[in-house]
Short mmCIF file of C-alpha atoms in Angstrom, two decimals:
data_model
loop_
_atom_site.label_atom_id
_atom_site.label_comp_id
_atom_site.label_asym_id
_atom_site.label_seq_id
_atom_site.Cartn_x
_atom_site.Cartn_y
_atom_site.Cartn_z
CA UNK A 13 43.54 117.23 119.95
CA UNK A 14 40.56 119.49 120.76
CA UNK A 15 41.13 119.07 124.50
CA UNK A 16 44.79 120.11 124.41
CA UNK A 17 45.83 122.55 127.11
CA UNK A 18 49.36 123.33 128.30
CA UNK A 19 48.71 121.41 131.51
CA UNK A 20 46.42 118.74 130.08
CA UNK A 21 43.14 120.23 131.28
CA UNK A 22 39.88 119.75 129.44
CA UNK A 23 38.39 122.73 127.65
CA UNK A 24 34.99 122.56 129.34
CA UNK A 25 35.19 124.76 132.41
CA UNK A 26 33.69 123.27 135.55
CA UNK A 27 33.39 119.69 134.28
CA UNK A 28 35.08 117.23 136.62
CA UNK A 29 36.48 113.83 135.65
CA UNK A 30 33.42 112.10 137.16
CA UNK A 31 31.09 113.74 134.63
CA UNK A 32 33.21 113.95 131.51
CA UNK A 33 32.27 111.16 129.08
CA UNK A 34 33.52 109.67 125.84
CA UNK A 35 30.99 107.76 123.75
CA UNK A 36 31.39 105.71 120.59
CA UNK A 37 29.39 103.42 118.28
CA UNK A 38 30.56 99.82 118.02
CA UNK A 39 29.12 97.67 115.20
CA UNK A 40 28.84 94.07 116.42
CA UNK A 41 28.30 90.94 114.34
CA UNK A 42 25.28 88.83 115.27
CA UNK A 43 27.45 85.76 114.68
CA UNK A 44 31.00 86.74 115.54
CA UNK A 45 32.74 84.00 113.60
CA UNK A 46 36.51 84.46 113.48
CA UNK A 47 36.97 82.30 110.40
CA UNK A 48 34.52 80.85 107.90
CA UNK A 49 36.70 77.86 107.01
CA UNK A 50 39.04 75.60 108.94
CA UNK A 51 41.65 72.94 108.25
CA UNK A 52 44.92 72.73 106.31
CA UNK A 53 44.94 74.37 102.91
CA UNK A 54 46.75 71.34 101.48
CA UNK A 55 44.09 68.89 102.65
CA UNK A 56 41.05 70.96 101.81
CA UNK A 57 39.19 73.35 104.07
CA UNK A 58 35.76 72.85 105.56
CA UNK A 59 33.18 75.57 106.03
CA UNK A 60 32.26 76.68 109.52
CA UNK A 61 28.54 76.23 110.03
CA UNK A 62 26.56 79.22 111.25
CA UNK A 63 22.94 80.11 111.78
CA UNK A 64 22.87 82.20 108.61
CA UNK A 65 23.24 85.59 110.29
CA UNK A 66 27.02 85.95 110.06
CA UNK A 67 26.60 89.05 107.85
CA UNK A 68 24.09 90.75 110.14
CA UNK A 69 25.12 93.45 112.56
CA UNK A 70 23.66 95.57 115.30
CA UNK A 71 25.10 98.65 116.98
CA UNK A 72 26.24 99.07 120.57
CA UNK A 73 26.94 102.59 121.78
CA UNK A 74 29.36 102.59 124.70
CA UNK A 75 30.20 105.41 127.09
CA UNK A 76 32.98 105.87 129.64
CA UNK A 77 33.73 108.60 132.17
CA UNK A 78 37.15 110.11 132.71
CA UNK A 79 36.84 109.16 136.37
CA UNK A 80 36.27 105.48 135.50
CA UNK A 81 32.47 105.30 135.34
CA UNK A 82 30.91 102.97 132.76
CA UNK A 83 27.66 104.17 131.19
CA UNK A 84 25.02 101.49 130.53
CA UNK A 85 25.25 100.16 126.93
CA UNK A 86 22.81 101.44 124.32
CA UNK A 87 21.83 98.74 121.80
CA UNK A 88 20.24 99.39 118.41
CA UNK A 89 18.79 96.23 116.87
CA UNK A 90 17.65 96.00 113.26
CA UNK A 91 13.87 96.14 112.91
CA UNK A 92 11.29 98.41 111.35
CA UNK A 93 10.01 100.90 113.92
CA UNK A 94 6.30 100.73 114.51
CA UNK A 95 3.95 103.54 113.58
CA UNK A 96 2.06 104.74 116.63
CA UNK A 97 -1.26 106.49 116.08
CA UNK A 98 -2.67 107.79 119.41
CA UNK A 99 -5.98 108.59 117.72
CA UNK A 100 -6.64 104.87 117.30
CA UNK A 101 -7.81 103.21 120.56
CA UNK A 102 -6.14 99.88 119.80
CA UNK A 103 -2.86 101.41 118.64
CA UNK A 104 0.06 100.65 120.95
CA UNK A 105 3.14 102.86 121.30
CA UNK A 106 5.39 99.86 120.73
CA UNK A 107 3.43 98.27 117.90
CA UNK A 108 1.67 94.94 117.63
CA UNK A 109 2.28 92.23 120.18
CA UNK A 110 4.50 90.41 117.68
CA UNK A 111 6.74 93.37 116.86
CA UNK A 112 10.39 93.45 117.94
CA UNK A 113 9.85 96.76 119.71
CA UNK A 114 6.97 95.31 121.74
CA UNK A 115 9.06 92.25 122.55
CA UNK A 116 11.84 94.47 123.91
CA UNK A 117 9.43 96.73 125.81
CA UNK A 118 7.73 93.80 127.52
CA UNK A 119 11.03 91.92 127.94
CA UNK A 120 9.63 88.77 126.39
CA UNK A 121 11.88 85.68 126.49
CA UNK A 122 12.94 83.86 123.33
CA UNK A 123 11.69 80.38 122.40
CA UNK A 124 14.37 78.79 124.61
CA UNK A 125 13.55 80.86 127.69
CA UNK A 126 16.41 83.36 127.41
CA UNK A 127 15.48 86.77 128.80
CA UNK A 128 16.52 90.32 127.98
CA UNK A 129 18.66 92.09 130.61
CA UNK A 130 16.89 94.46 132.98
CA UNK A 131 16.48 98.16 132.16
CA UNK A 132 19.09 99.20 134.69
CA UNK A 133 21.71 97.17 132.79
CA UNK A 134 21.07 98.20 129.18
CA UNK A 135 18.89 100.44 127.03
CA UNK A 136 17.58 98.86 123.83
CA UNK A 137 15.84 100.23 120.78
CA UNK A 138 15.37 99.42 117.10
CA UNK A 139 16.00 101.21 113.82
CA UNK A 140 15.54 100.06 110.25
CA UNK A 141 19.31 100.05 109.59
CA UNK A 142 20.41 99.08 113.10
CA UNK A 143 22.45 102.24 113.46
CA UNK A 144 22.18 105.65 115.05
CA UNK A 145 20.83 108.90 113.69
CA UNK A 146 20.10 112.38 115.07
CA UNK A 147 16.94 111.24 116.89
CA UNK A 148 18.64 108.25 118.52
CA UNK A 149 21.57 110.47 119.49
CA UNK A 150 19.14 112.56 121.53
CA UNK A 151 17.67 109.39 123.03
CA UNK A 152 21.13 108.16 124.00
CA UNK A 153 21.93 111.42 125.74
CA UNK A 154 18.61 111.36 127.60
CA UNK A 155 18.62 107.71 128.62
CA UNK A 156 22.31 107.02 129.23
CA UNK A 157 24.67 110.00 129.43
CA UNK A 158 22.51 112.49 131.35
CA UNK A 159 21.45 110.00 134.07
CA UNK A 160 25.10 108.98 134.47
CA UNK A 161 25.90 112.65 135.02
CA UNK A 162 23.29 113.10 137.74
CA UNK A 163 20.45 114.57 135.68
CA UNK A 164 17.08 114.60 137.46
CA UNK A 165 14.40 113.80 134.90
CA UNK A 166 11.58 114.83 137.25
CA UNK A 167 12.89 118.36 137.73
CA UNK A 168 14.83 118.74 134.49
CA UNK A 169 17.82 119.93 136.46
CA UNK A 170 21.36 118.72 137.00
CA UNK A 171 23.67 119.82 139.81
CA UNK A 172 26.74 118.79 137.81
CA UNK A 173 28.21 120.11 134.61
CA UNK A 174 28.40 117.28 132.07
CA UNK A 175 30.90 117.07 129.23
CA UNK A 176 30.79 114.74 126.23
CA UNK A 177 33.60 113.89 123.82
CA UNK A 178 32.50 112.15 120.64
CA UNK A 179 33.67 111.72 117.06
CA UNK A 180 32.54 113.48 113.89
CA UNK A 181 29.75 111.02 113.10
CA UNK A 182 27.29 113.00 110.94
CA UNK A 183 24.45 112.75 113.43
CA UNK A 184 26.51 114.55 116.06
CA UNK A 185 26.61 117.70 113.91
CA UNK A 186 23.01 117.95 112.77
CA UNK A 187 21.13 121.12 113.81
CA UNK A 188 18.66 119.05 115.82
CA UNK A 189 21.41 117.58 118.00
CA UNK A 190 23.31 120.86 118.26
CA UNK A 191 20.18 122.78 119.29
CA UNK A 192 19.28 120.13 121.83
CA UNK A 193 22.73 120.20 123.43
CA UNK A 194 22.69 124.00 123.55
CA UNK A 195 19.26 123.91 125.24
CA UNK A 196 20.80 122.17 128.25
CA UNK A 197 22.87 124.72 130.20
CA UNK A 198 24.73 122.01 132.11
CA UNK A 199 25.84 120.07 128.98
CA UNK A 200 28.84 120.83 126.76
CA UNK A 201 30.09 118.77 123.83
CA UNK A 202 33.43 118.42 122.05
CA UNK A 203 33.68 116.80 118.60
CA UNK A 204 36.96 115.00 117.93
CA UNK A 205 38.07 115.62 114.32
CA UNK A 206 38.32 112.67 111.97
CA UNK A 207 41.67 110.95 111.98
CA UNK A 208 42.24 111.53 115.69
CA UNK A 209 39.82 109.02 117.17
CA UNK A 210 42.35 106.19 117.30
CA UNK A 211 44.55 108.20 119.63
CA UNK A 212 42.12 110.69 121.18
CA UNK A 213 39.20 108.47 122.19
CA UNK A 214 39.69 106.10 125.17
CA UNK A 215 37.07 103.78 123.70
CA UNK A 216 38.69 103.67 120.30
CA UNK A 217 42.25 103.40 121.55
CA UNK A 218 41.70 100.71 124.18
CA UNK A 219 38.27 99.65 125.34
CA UNK A 220 36.27 98.80 122.20
CA UNK A 221 38.65 96.04 121.12
CA UNK A 222 38.71 94.39 124.52
CA UNK A 223 34.93 94.61 124.78
CA UNK A 224 34.45 93.03 121.34
CA UNK A 225 36.87 90.26 122.25
CA UNK A 226 34.90 89.41 125.38
CA UNK A 227 31.68 89.44 123.34
CA UNK A 228 33.18 87.03 120.80
CA UNK A 229 34.29 84.74 123.63
CA UNK A 230 30.66 84.48 124.73
CA UNK A 231 29.55 83.70 121.19
CA UNK A 232 32.27 81.04 120.85
CA UNK A 233 31.16 79.40 124.10
CA UNK A 234 27.56 79.38 122.87
CA UNK A 235 28.28 77.97 119.41
CA UNK A 236 30.04 74.90 120.88
CA UNK A 237 26.79 73.63 122.35
CA UNK A 238 24.08 75.64 120.60
CA UNK A 239 20.79 74.00 119.57
CA UNK A 240 20.67 72.79 115.97
CA UNK A 241 18.12 73.61 113.30
CA UNK A 242 16.40 70.98 111.16
CA UNK A 243 19.21 71.47 108.61
CA UNK A 244 21.84 70.65 111.21
CA UNK A 245 23.21 74.16 111.45
CA UNK A 246 23.64 76.02 114.76
CA UNK A 247 20.69 78.13 115.84
CA UNK A 248 21.66 81.80 115.50
CA UNK A 249 21.65 83.63 118.84
CA UNK A 250 18.50 85.51 119.71
CA UNK A 251 18.38 89.20 120.50
CA UNK A 252 17.85 88.25 124.13
CA UNK A 253 21.16 86.38 124.11
CA UNK A 254 22.98 89.12 122.20
CA UNK A 255 21.83 91.77 124.67
CA UNK A 256 22.87 89.57 127.60
CA UNK A 257 26.32 89.05 126.08
CA UNK A 258 26.71 92.81 125.60
CA UNK A 259 26.03 93.32 129.30
CA UNK A 260 28.33 90.48 130.36
CA UNK A 261 31.16 91.66 128.10
CA UNK A 262 30.77 95.23 129.39
CA UNK A 263 30.84 93.99 132.99
CA UNK A 264 34.27 92.46 132.31
CA UNK A 265 35.80 95.89 131.60
CA UNK A 266 37.41 97.11 134.89
CA UNK A 267 36.63 100.69 135.91
CA UNK A 268 40.28 101.29 136.72
CA UNK A 269 41.19 100.37 133.14
CA UNK A 270 38.56 102.84 131.95
CA UNK A 271 40.23 105.58 133.95
CA UNK A 272 43.69 104.60 132.74
CA UNK A 273 42.48 104.54 129.14
CA UNK A 274 41.90 108.29 129.34
CA UNK A 275 45.42 108.72 130.64
CA UNK A 276 46.66 106.53 127.79
CA UNK A 277 45.18 109.08 125.37
CA UNK A 278 47.23 111.79 127.07
CA UNK A 279 44.52 113.38 129.21
CA UNK A 280 45.83 114.33 132.63
CA UNK A 281 43.78 113.02 135.58
CA UNK A 282 42.02 115.78 137.48
CA UNK A 283 44.03 115.25 140.66
CA UNK A 284 47.34 115.64 138.83
CA UNK A 285 46.61 118.74 136.75
CA UNK A 286 48.16 121.25 139.13
CA UNK A 287 51.34 119.19 139.20
CA UNK A 288 51.67 118.77 135.44
CA UNK A 289 54.40 120.66 133.60
CA UNK A 290 53.72 119.14 130.19
CA UNK A 291 53.36 121.47 127.23
CA UNK A 292 51.28 119.08 125.14
CA UNK A 293 49.14 115.96 125.31
CA UNK A 294 51.18 112.84 124.58
CA UNK A 295 49.31 109.53 124.08
CA UNK A 296 50.91 106.37 125.41
CA UNK A 297 52.92 104.10 123.18
CA UNK A 298 51.49 100.78 122.01
CA UNK A 299 53.73 98.90 124.42
CA UNK A 300 52.54 101.01 127.36
CA UNK A 301 48.88 100.44 126.44
CA UNK A 302 49.49 96.70 126.07
CA UNK A 303 51.10 96.54 129.52
CA UNK A 304 48.20 98.44 131.06
CA UNK A 305 45.56 96.16 129.54
CA UNK A 306 47.46 93.07 130.62
CA UNK A 307 47.68 94.45 134.16
CA UNK A 308 43.92 94.81 134.48
CA UNK A 309 42.57 92.09 132.16
CA UNK A 310 45.40 89.57 132.01
CA UNK A 311 46.68 87.85 128.89
CA UNK A 312 43.12 87.25 127.68
CA UNK A 313 42.40 90.99 127.57
CA UNK A 314 45.71 91.70 125.88
CA UNK A 315 44.97 89.07 123.24
CA UNK A 316 41.65 90.79 122.53
CA UNK A 317 43.34 94.18 122.24
CA UNK A 318 45.91 92.85 119.77
CA UNK A 319 43.51 90.70 117.73
CA UNK A 320 42.98 92.39 114.37
CA UNK A 321 39.51 90.89 114.15
CA UNK A 322 38.52 93.13 117.06
CA UNK A 323 39.92 96.14 115.20
CA UNK A 324 38.46 99.47 114.30
CA UNK A 325 35.31 98.39 112.49
CA UNK A 326 33.75 101.45 114.07
CA UNK A 327 35.48 103.73 111.55
CA UNK A 328 32.91 106.40 110.65
CA UNK A 329 33.25 106.06 106.88
CA UNK A 330 32.93 102.27 107.12
CA UNK A 331 29.79 102.50 109.22
CA UNK A 332 28.11 104.98 106.92
CA UNK A 333 29.03 102.98 103.82
CA UNK A 334 27.93 99.65 105.31
CA UNK A 335 24.59 100.91 106.55
CA UNK A 336 23.90 103.46 103.81
CA UNK A 337 23.58 106.29 106.30
CA UNK A 338 22.53 109.71 105.14
CA UNK A 339 21.39 111.43 108.31
CA UNK A 340 19.64 114.70 107.77
CA UNK A 341 17.29 116.49 110.10
CA UNK A 342 13.73 115.43 109.56
CA UNK A 343 11.06 113.38 111.27
CA UNK A 344 11.85 110.78 113.89
CA UNK A 345 9.86 107.98 112.28
CA UNK A 346 12.90 105.70 112.13
CA UNK A 347 13.13 105.54 115.90
CA UNK A 348 11.52 103.06 118.26
CA UNK A 349 12.12 103.68 121.93
CA UNK A 350 12.46 101.12 124.72
#
């Protein structure tokens, strides 16, 4: 692991547990249907009715601090970013009044009166493929990670040293992102090599699966009594509802479990470093992780952790293949900010 030290310390000098963050992309289904058919095979199965968006996804980027802090979620919905032309008097930064970006910016409710969460709960944006790139990586750092680390936007200064651990997603290694990170003297970044995320990332090892399980619970509760379309199928959830469920599912993750998830990856808590005599980082066993999740989230949380349908769909190769990602440095036209 890139953070390995004889006593379990992190490599970034001066970064405390409170300001050392792991972040990860989590693809989420718009309609999180566990099964598309039901009934006994011998008696014939029936199709589960959906709103027609069961193959659509959006991306949630989560972040957790080694000290237990949860960073506000960063949601990327699928929509074409608007083209802003400041030279035109009637041009609006967030597009026409009917654009998705404008809807998010003005926090417009859906047709059933459901509202987007407030800005202090979630940051939302759009991209044509509903996934991140080098420009959105910079936005995520600016809007989520840096504020969580104590960055003062007004002065451009930060009293704390901030550390970030993330995977080898292509956007994390582009020159634009590297140069931006190097331009901030208080920020240091570690890239976890491919193949190690399942044991070296707290989000990947523990938290993502539980989060996705809670999100699916909210979808299941909705679909039982959702409005019906003229065809008799359930109305697919709106972006307002999806964003609200992201916030509610994230709220269910206990901060103490966040802190323990770092320990489960083998990272020694700051207060125990001087007492550690370990010669290597040793991640917890599956049984130990299961017991920890059950302690903080009960049987429901453990079921989510063990449910294969909440598994590692955030594998980098799978994401890039599914969304057709080829992220190279260039213009930022595929980005629409909240």
